[in-house]
JSON list of C-alpha atoms and ligand atoms in Angstrom, two decimals:
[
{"chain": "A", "resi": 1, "resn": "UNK", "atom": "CA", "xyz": [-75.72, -41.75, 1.25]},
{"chain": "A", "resi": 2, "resn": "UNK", "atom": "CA", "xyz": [-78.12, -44.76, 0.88]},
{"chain": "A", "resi": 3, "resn": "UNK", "atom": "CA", "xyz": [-76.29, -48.19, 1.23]},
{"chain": "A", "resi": 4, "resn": "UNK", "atom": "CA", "xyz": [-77.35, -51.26, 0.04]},
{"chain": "A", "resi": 5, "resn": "UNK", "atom": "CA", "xyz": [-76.34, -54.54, 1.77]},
{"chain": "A", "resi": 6, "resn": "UNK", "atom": "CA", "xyz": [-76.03, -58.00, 0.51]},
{"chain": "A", "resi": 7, "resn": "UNK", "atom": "CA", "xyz": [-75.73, -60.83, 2.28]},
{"chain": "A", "resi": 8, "resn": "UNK", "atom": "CA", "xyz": [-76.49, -64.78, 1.47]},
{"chain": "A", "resi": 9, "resn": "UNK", "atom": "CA", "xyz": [-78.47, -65.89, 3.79]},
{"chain": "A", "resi": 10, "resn": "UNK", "atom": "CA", "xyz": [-80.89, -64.28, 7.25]},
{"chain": "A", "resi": 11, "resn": "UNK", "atom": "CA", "xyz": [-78.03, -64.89, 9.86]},
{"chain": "A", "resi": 12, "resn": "UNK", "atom": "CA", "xyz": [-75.60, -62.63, 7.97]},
{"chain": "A", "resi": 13, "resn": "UNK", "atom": "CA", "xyz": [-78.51, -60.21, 7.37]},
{"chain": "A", "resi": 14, "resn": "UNK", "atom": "CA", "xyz": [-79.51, -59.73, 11.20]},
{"chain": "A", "resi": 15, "resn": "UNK", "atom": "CA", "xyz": [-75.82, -59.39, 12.20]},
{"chain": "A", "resi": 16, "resn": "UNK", "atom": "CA", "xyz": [-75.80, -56.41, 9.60]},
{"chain": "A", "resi": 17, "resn": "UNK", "atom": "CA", "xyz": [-78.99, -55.07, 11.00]},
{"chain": "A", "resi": 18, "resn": "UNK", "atom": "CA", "xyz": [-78.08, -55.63, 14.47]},
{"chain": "A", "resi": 19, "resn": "UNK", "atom": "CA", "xyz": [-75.24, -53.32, 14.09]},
{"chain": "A", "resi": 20, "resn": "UNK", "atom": "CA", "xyz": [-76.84, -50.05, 12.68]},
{"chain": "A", "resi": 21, "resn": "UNK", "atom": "CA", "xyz": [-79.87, -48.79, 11.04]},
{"chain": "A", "resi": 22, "resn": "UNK", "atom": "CA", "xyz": [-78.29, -47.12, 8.37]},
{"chain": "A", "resi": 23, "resn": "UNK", "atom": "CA", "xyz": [-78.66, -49.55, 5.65]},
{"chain": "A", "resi": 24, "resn": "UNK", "atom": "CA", "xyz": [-80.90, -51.53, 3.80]},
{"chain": "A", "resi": 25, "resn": "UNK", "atom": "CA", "xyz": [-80.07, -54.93, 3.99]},
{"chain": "A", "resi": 26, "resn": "UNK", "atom": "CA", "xyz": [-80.76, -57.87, 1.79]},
{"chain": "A", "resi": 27, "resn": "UNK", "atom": "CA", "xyz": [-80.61, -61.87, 2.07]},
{"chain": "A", "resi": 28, "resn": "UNK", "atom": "CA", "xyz": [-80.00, -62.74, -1.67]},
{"chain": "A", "resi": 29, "resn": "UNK", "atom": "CA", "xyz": [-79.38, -66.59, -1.37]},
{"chain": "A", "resi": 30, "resn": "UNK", "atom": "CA", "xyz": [-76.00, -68.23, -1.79]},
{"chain": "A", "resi": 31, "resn": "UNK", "atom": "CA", "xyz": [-73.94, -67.96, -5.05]},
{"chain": "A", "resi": 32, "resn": "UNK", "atom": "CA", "xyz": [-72.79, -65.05, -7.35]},
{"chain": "A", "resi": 33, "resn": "UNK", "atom": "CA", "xyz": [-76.23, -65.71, -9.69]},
{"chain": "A", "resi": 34, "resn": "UNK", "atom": "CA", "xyz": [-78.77, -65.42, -6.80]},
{"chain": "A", "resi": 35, "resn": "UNK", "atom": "CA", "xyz": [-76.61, -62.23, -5.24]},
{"chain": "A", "resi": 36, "resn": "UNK", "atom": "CA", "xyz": [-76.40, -60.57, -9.10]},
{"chain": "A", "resi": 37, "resn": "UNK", "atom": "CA", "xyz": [-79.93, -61.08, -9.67]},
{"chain": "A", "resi": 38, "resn": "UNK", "atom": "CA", "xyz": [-81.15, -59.76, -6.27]},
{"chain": "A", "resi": 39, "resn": "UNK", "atom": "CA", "xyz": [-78.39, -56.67, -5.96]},
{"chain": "A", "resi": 40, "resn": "UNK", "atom": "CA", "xyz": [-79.40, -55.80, -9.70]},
{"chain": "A", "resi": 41, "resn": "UNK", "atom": "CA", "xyz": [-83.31, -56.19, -8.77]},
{"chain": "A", "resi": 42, "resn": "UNK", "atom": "CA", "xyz": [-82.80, -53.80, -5.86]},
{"chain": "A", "resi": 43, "resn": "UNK", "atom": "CA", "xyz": [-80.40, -51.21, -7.31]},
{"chain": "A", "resi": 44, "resn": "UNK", "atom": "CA", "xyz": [-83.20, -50.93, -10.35]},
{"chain": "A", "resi": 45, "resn": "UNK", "atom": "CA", "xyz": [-85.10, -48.66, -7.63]},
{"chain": "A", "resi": 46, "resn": "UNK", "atom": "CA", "xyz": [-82.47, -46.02, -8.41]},
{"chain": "A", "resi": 47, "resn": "UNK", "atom": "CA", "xyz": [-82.17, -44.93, -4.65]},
{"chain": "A", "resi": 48, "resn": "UNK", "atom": "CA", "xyz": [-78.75, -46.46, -3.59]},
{"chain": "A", "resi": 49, "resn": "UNK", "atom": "CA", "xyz": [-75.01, -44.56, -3.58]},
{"chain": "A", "resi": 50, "resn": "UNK", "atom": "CA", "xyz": [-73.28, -48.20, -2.72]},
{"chain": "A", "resi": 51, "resn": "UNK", "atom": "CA", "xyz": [-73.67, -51.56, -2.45]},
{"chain": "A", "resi": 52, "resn": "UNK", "atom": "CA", "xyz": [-71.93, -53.66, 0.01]},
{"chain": "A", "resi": 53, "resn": "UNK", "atom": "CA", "xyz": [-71.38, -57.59, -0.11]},
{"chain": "A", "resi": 54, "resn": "UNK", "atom": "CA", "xyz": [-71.14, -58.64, 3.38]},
{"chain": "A", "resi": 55, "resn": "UNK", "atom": "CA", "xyz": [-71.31, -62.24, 5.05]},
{"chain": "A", "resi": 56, "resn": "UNK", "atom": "CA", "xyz": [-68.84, -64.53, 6.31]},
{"chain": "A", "resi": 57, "resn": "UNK", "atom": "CA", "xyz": [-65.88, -66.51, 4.02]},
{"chain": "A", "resi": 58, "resn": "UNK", "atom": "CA", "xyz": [-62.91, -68.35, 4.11]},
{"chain": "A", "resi": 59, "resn": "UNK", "atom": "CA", "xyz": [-59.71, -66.93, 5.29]},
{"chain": "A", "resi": 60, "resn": "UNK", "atom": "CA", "xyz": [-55.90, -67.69, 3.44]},
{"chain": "A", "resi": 61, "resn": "UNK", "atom": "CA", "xyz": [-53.55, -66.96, 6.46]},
{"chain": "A", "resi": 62, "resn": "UNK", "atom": "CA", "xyz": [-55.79, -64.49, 8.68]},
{"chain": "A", "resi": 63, "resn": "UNK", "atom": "CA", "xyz": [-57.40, -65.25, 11.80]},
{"chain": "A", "resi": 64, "resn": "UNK", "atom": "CA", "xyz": [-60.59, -66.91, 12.14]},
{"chain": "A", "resi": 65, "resn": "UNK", "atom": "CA", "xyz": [-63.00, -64.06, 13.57]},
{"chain": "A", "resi": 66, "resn": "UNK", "atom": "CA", "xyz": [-61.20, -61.06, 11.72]},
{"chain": "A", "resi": 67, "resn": "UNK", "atom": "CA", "xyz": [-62.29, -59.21, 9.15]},
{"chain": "A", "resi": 68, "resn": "UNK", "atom": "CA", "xyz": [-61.49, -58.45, 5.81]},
{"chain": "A", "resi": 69, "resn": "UNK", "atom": "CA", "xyz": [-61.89, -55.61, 2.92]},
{"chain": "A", "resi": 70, "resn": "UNK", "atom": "CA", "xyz": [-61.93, -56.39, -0.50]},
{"chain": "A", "resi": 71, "resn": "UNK", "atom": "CA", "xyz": [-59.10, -53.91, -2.38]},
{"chain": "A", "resi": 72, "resn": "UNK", "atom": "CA", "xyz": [-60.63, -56.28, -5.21]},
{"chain": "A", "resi": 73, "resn": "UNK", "atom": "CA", "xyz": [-63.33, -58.23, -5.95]},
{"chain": "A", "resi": 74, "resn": "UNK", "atom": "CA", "xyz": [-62.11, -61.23, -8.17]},
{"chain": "A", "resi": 75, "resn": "UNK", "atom": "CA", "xyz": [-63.98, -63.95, -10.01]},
{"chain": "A", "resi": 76, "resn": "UNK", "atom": "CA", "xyz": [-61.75, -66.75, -9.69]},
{"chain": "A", "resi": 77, "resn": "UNK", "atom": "CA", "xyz": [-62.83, -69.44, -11.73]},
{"chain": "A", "resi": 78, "resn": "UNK", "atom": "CA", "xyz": [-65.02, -68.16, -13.90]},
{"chain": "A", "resi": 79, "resn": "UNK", "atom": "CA", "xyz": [-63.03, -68.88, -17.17]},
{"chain": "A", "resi": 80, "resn": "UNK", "atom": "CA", "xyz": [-61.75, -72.29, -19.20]},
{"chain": "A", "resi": 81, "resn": "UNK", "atom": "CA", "xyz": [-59.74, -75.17, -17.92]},
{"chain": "A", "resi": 82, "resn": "UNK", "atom": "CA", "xyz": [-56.98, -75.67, -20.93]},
{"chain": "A", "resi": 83, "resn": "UNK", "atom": "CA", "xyz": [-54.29, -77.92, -20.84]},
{"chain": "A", "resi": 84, "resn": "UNK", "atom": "CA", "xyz": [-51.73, -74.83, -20.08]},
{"chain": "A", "resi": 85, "resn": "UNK", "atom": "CA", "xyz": [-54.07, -74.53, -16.80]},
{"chain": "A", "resi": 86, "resn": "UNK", "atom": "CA", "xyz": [-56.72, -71.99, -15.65]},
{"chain": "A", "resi": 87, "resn": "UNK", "atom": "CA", "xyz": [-57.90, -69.44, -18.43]},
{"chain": "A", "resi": 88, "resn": "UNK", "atom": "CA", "xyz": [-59.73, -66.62, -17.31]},
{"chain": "A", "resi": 89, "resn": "UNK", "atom": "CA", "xyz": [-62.98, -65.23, -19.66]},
{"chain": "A", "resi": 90, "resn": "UNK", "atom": "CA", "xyz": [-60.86, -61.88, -19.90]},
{"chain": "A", "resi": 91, "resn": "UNK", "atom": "CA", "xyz": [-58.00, -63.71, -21.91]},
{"chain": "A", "resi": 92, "resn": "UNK", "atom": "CA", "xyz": [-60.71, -65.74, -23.94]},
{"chain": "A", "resi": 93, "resn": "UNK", "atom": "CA", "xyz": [-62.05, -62.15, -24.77]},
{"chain": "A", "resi": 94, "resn": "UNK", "atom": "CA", "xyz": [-65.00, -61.61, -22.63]},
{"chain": "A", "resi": 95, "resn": "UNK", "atom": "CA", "xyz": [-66.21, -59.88, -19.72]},
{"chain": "A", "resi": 96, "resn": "UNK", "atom": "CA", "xyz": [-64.38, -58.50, -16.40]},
{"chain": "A", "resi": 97, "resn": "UNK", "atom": "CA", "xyz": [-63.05, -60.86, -13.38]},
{"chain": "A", "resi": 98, "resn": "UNK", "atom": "CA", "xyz": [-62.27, -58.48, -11.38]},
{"chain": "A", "resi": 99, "resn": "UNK", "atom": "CA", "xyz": [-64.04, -55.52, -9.84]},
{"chain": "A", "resi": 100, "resn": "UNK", "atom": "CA", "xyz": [-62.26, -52.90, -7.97]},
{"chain": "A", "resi": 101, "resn": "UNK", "atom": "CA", "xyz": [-63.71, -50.81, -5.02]},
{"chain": "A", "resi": 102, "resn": "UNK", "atom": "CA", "xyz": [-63.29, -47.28, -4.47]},
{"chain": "A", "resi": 103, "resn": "UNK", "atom": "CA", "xyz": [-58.96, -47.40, -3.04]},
{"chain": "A", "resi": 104, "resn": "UNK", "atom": "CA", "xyz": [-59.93, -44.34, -0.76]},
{"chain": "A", "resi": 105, "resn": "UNK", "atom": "CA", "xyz": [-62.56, -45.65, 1.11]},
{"chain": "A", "resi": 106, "resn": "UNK", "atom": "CA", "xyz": [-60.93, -48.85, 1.53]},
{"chain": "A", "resi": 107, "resn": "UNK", "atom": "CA", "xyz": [-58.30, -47.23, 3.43]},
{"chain": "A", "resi": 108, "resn": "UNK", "atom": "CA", "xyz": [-60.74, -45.06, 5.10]},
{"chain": "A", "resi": 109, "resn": "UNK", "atom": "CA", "xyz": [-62.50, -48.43, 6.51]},
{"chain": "A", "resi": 110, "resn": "UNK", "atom": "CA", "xyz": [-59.38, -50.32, 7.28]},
{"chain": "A", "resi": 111, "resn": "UNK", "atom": "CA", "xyz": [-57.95, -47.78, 9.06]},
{"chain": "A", "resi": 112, "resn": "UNK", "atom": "CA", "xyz": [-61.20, -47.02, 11.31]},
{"chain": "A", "resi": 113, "resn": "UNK", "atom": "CA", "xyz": [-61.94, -50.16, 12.05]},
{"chain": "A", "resi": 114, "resn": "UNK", "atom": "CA", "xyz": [-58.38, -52.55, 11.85]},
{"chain": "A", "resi": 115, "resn": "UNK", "atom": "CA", "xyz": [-59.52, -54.90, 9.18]},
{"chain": "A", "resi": 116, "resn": "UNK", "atom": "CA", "xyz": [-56.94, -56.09, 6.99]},
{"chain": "A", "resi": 117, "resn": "UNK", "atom": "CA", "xyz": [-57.44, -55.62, 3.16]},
{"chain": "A", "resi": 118, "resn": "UNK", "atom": "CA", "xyz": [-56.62, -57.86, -0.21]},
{"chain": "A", "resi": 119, "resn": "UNK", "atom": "CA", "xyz": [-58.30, -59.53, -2.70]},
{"chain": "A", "resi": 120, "resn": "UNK", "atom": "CA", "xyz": [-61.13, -61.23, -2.36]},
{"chain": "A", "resi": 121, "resn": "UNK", "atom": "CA", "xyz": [-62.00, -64.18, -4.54]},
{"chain": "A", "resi": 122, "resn": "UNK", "atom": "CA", "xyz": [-65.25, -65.23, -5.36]},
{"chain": "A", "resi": 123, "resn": "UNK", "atom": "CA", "xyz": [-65.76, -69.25, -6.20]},
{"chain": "A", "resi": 124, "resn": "UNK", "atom": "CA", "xyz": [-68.41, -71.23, -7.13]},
{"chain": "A", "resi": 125, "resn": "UNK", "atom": "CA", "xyz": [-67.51, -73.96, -4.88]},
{"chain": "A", "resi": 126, "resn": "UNK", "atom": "CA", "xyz": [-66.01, -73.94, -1.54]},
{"chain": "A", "resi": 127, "resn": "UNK", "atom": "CA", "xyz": [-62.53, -74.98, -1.52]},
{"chain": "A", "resi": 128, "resn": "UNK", "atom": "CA", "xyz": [-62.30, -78.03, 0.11]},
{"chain": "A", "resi": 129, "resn": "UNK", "atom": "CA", "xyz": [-58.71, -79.55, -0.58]},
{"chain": "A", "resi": 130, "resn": "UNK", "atom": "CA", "xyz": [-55.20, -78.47, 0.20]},
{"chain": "A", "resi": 131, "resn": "UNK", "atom": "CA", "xyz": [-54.72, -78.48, -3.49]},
{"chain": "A", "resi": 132, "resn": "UNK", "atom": "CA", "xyz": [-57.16, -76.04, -5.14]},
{"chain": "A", "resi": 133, "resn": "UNK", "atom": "CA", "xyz": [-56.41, -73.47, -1.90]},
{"chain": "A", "resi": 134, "resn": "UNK", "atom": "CA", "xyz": [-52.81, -73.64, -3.16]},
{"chain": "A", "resi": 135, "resn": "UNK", "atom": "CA", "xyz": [-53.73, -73.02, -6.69]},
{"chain": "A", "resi": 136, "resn": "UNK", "atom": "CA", "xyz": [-56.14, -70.25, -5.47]},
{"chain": "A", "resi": 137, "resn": "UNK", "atom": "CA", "xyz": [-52.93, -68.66, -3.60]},
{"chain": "A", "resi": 138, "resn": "UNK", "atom": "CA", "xyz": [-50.52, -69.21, -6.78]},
{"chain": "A", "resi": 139, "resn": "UNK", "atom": "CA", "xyz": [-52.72, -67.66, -9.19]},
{"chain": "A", "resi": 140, "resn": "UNK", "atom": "CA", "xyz": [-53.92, -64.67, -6.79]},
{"chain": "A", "resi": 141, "resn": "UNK", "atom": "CA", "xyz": [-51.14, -63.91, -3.92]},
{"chain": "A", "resi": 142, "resn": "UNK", "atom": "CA", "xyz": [-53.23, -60.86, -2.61]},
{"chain": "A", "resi": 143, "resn": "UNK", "atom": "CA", "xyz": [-55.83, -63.30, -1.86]},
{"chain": "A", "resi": 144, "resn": "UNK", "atom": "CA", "xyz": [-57.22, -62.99, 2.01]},
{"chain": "A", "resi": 145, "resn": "UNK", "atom": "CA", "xyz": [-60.26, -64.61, 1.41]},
{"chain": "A", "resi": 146, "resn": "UNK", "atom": "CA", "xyz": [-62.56, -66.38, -0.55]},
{"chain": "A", "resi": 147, "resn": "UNK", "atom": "CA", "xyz": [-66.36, -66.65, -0.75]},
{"chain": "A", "resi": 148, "resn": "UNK", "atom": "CA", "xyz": [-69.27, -66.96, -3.12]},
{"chain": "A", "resi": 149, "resn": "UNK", "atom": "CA", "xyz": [-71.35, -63.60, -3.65]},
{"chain": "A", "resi": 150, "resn": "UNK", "atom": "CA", "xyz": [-68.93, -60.97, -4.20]},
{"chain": "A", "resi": 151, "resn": "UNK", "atom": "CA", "xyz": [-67.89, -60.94, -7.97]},
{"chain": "A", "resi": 152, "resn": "UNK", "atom": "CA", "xyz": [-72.30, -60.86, -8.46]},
{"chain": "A", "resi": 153, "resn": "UNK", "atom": "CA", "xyz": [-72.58, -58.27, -6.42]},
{"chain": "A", "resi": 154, "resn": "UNK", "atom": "CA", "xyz": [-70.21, -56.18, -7.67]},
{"chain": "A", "resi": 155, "resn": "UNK", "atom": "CA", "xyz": [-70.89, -57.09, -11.43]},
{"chain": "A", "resi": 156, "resn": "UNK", "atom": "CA", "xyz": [-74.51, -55.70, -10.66]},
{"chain": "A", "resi": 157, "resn": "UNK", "atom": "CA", "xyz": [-73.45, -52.52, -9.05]},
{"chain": "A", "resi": 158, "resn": "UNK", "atom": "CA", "xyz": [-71.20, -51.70, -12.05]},
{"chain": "A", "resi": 159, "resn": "UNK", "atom": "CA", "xyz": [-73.63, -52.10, -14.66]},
{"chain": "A", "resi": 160, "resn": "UNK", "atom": "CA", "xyz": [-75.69, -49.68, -12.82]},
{"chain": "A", "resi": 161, "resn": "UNK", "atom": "CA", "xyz": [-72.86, -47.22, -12.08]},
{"chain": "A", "resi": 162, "resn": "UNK", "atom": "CA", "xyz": [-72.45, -47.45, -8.36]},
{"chain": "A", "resi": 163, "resn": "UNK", "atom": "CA", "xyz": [-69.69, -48.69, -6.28]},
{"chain": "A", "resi": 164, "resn": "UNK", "atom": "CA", "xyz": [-69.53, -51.91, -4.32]},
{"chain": "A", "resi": 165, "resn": "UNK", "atom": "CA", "xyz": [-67.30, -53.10, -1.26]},
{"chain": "A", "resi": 166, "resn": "UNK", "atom": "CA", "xyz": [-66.64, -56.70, 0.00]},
{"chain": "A", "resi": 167, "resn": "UNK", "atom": "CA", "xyz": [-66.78, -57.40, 3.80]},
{"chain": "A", "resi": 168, "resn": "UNK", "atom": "CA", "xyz": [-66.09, -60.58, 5.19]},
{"chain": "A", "resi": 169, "resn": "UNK", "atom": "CA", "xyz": [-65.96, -62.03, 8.21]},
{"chain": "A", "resi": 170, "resn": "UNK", "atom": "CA", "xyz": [-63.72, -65.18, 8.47]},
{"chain": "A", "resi": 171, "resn": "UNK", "atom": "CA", "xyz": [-65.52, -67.76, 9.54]},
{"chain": "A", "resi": 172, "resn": "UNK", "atom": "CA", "xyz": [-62.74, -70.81, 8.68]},
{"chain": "A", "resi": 173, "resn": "UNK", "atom": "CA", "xyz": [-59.26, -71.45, 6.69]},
{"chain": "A", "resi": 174, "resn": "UNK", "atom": "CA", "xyz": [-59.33, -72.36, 2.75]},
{"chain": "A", "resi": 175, "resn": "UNK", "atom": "CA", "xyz": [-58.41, -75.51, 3.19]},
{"chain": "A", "resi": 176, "resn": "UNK", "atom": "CA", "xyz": [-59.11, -78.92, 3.28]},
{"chain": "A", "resi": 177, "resn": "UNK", "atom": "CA", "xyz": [-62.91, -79.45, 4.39]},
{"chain": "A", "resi": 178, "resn": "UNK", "atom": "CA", "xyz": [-63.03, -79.37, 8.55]},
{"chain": "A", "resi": 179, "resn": "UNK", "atom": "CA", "xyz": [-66.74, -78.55, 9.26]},
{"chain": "A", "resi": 180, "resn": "UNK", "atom": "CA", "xyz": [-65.73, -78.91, 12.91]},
{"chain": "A", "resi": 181, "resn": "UNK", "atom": "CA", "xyz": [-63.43, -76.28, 12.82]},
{"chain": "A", "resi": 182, "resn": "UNK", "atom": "CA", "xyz": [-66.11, -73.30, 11.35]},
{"chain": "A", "resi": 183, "resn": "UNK", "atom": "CA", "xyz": [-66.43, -70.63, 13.81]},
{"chain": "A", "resi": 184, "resn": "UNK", "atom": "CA", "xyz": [-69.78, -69.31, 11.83]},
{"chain": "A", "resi": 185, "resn": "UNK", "atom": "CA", "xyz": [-70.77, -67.61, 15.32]},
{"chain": "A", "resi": 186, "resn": "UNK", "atom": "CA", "xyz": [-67.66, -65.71, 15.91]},
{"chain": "A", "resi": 187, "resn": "UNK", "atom": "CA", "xyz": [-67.48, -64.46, 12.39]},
{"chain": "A", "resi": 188, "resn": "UNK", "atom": "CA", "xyz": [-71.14, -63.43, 12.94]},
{"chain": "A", "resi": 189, "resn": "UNK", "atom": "CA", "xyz": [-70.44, -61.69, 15.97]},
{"chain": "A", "resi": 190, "resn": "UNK", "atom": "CA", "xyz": [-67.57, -60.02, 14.03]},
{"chain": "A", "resi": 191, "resn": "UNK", "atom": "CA", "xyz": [-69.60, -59.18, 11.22]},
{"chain": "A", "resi": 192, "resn": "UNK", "atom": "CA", "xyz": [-72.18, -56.86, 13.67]},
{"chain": "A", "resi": 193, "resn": "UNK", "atom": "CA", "xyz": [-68.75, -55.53, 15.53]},
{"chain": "A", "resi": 194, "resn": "UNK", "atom": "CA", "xyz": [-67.39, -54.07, 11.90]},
{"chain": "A", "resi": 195, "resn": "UNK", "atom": "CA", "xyz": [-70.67, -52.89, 10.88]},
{"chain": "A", "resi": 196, "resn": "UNK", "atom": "CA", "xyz": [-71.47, -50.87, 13.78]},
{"chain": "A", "resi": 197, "resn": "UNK", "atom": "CA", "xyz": [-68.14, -49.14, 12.71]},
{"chain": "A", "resi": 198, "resn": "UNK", "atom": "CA", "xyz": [-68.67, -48.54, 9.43]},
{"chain": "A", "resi": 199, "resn": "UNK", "atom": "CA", "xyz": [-71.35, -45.57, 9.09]},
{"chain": "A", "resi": 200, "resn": "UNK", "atom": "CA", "xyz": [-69.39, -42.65, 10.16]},
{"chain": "A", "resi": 201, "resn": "UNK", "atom": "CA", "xyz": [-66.52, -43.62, 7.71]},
{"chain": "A", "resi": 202, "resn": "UNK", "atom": "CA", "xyz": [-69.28, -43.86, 4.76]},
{"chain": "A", "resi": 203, "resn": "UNK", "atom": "CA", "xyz": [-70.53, -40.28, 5.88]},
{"chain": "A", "resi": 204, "resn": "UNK", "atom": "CA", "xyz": [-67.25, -38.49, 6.02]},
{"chain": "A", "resi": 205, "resn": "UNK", "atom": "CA", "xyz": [-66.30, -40.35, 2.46]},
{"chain": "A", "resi": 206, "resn": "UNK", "atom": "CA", "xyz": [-69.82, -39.13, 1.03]},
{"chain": "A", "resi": 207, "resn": "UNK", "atom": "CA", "xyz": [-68.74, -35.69, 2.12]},
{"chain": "A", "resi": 208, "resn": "UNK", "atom": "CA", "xyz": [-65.45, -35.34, 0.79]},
{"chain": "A", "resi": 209, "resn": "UNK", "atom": "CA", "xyz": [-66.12, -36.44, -2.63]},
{"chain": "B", "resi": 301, "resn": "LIG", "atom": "O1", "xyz": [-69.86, -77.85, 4.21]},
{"chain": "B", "resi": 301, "resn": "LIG", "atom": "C1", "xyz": [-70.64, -77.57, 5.13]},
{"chain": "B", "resi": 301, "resn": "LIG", "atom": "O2", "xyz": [-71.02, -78.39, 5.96]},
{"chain": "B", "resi": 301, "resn": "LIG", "atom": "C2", "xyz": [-71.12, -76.17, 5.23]},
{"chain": "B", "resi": 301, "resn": "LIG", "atom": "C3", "xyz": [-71.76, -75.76, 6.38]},
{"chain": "B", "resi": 301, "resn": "LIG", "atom": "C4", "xyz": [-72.18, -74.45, 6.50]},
{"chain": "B", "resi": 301, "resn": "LIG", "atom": "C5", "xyz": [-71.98, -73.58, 5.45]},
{"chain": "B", "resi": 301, "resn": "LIG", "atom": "C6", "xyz": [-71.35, -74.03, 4.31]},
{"chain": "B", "resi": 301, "resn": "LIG", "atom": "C7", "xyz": [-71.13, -73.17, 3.19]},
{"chain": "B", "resi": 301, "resn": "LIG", "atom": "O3", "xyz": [-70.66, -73.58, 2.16]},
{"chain": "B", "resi": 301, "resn": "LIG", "atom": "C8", "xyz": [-71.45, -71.75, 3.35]},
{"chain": "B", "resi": 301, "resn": "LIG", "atom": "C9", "xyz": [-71.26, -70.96, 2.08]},
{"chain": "B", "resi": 301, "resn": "LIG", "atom": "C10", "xyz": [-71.61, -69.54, 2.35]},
{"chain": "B", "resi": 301, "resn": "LIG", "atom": "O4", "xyz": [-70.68, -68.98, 3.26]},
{"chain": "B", "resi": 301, "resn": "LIG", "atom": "C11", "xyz": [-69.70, -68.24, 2.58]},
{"chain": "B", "resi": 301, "resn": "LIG", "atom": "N1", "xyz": [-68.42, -68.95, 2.86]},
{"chain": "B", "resi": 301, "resn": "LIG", "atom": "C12", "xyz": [-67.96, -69.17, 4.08]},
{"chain": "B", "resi": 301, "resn": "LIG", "atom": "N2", "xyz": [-66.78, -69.77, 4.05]},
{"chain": "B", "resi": 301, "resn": "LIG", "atom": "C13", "xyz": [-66.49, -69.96, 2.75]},
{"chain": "B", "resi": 301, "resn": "LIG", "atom": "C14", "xyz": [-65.37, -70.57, 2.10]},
{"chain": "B", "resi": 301, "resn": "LIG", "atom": "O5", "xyz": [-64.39, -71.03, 2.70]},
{"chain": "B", "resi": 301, "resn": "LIG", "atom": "N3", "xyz": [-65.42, -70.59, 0.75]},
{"chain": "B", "resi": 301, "resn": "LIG", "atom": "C15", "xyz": [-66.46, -70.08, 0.06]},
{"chain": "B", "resi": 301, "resn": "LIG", "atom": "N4", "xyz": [-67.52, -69.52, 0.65]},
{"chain": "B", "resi": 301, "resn": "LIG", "atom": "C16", "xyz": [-67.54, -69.45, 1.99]},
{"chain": "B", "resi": 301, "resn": "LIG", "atom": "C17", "xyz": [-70.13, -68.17, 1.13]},
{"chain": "B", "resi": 301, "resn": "LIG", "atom": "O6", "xyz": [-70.07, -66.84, 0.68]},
{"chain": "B", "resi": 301, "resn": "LIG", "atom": "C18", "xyz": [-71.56, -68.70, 1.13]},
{"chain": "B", "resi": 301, "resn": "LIG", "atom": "O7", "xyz": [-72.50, -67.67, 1.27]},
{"chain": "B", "resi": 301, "resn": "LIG", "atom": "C19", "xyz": [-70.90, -75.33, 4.19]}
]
């Protein structure tokens, strides 16, 4: 099984690579545009079986320095503000928000390597007020994390056919802004720790199915 891996920027990239040789890794800049146009540049090559967005994220009530799976991949503000509220591009008649990874393998990966699983929102802009992180929890009460590549990622891989996970490391609450209180190094170090997990899993699921 070839694997694709995208991350936003080089320091999530070597903790992927620093983990395992089995995948081809990619630093696609930051933002669901630059990771959709780089996963669906790479996946024209026709070679890869999955694609997996990886870096580090915000967390809604997990630890700093665990690590999540995506059970979904959701878009979370990619619609129209009304004055009901939030509208998403599915209810306006367009599109997908949501992209769902393969259930089997997510279990498969949570249970080999203890991350916890839920929805993982993709934004646009970092959550930086107690407000908008509890809007982000009322509208999506899966949610274990947020970050800012996923939904691209994902949206790429479908339109070619091929399935895509979410792993993030959490490098900080969704919260009000605290810069002090990121723990980008932990996460990183977290990020290689999951990784170096992950290949037999994909193997055995390749096998099976
Ligand atoms: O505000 C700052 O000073 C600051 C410093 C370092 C990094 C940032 C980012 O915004 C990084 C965005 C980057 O990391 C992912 N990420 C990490 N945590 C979150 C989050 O809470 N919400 C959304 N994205 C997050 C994201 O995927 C980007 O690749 C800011």
């Amino acid at each position: 099984m070839r694997t694709l891996v995208v991350t936003a920027v080089p320091a999530e990239r070597d903790a992927v690579t620093r983990a395992s040789g089995a995948f081809d890794v990619l630093a696609a800049g930051v933002g669901p545009a630059a990771a959709a146009a780089a996963t669906a540049t790479a996946l024209a090559l026709g070679t890869y079986d999955l694609v997996i967005s990886a870096g580090i994220g915000g967390g809604f009530g997990v630890p700093l320095g665990s690590v999540v799976l995506a059970d979904a991949i959701v878009a979370a503000d990619l619609g129209a503000e009304t004055p009901g509220g939030f509208v998403p591009v599915t209810e306006l008649g367009f599109g997908a928000v949501e992209h769902r990874p393969p259930a089997d393998l997510v279990r498969n990966l949570a249970d080999a390597t203890g991350a916890a699983t839920g929805t993982v929102l993709t934004v646009s802009t970092v959550t930086g007020t107690a407000e908008r992180a509890a809007a982000l929890r009322t509208a999506h009460p899966d949610a274990v994390a947020e970050a800012m590549e996923g939904f691209g990622v994902a949206e790429a891989a479908h339109q070619h056919g091929i399935p895509a996970l979410e792993v993030r490391a959490v490098s900080n609450a969704v919260g009000p802004r605290d810069r002090d209180a990121w723990r980008i190094g932990d996460a990183l170090t977290a990020l290689t720790e999951i990784f170096g997990k992950i290949p037999p899993v994909l193997e055995s699921w390749n096998s099976h199915d």
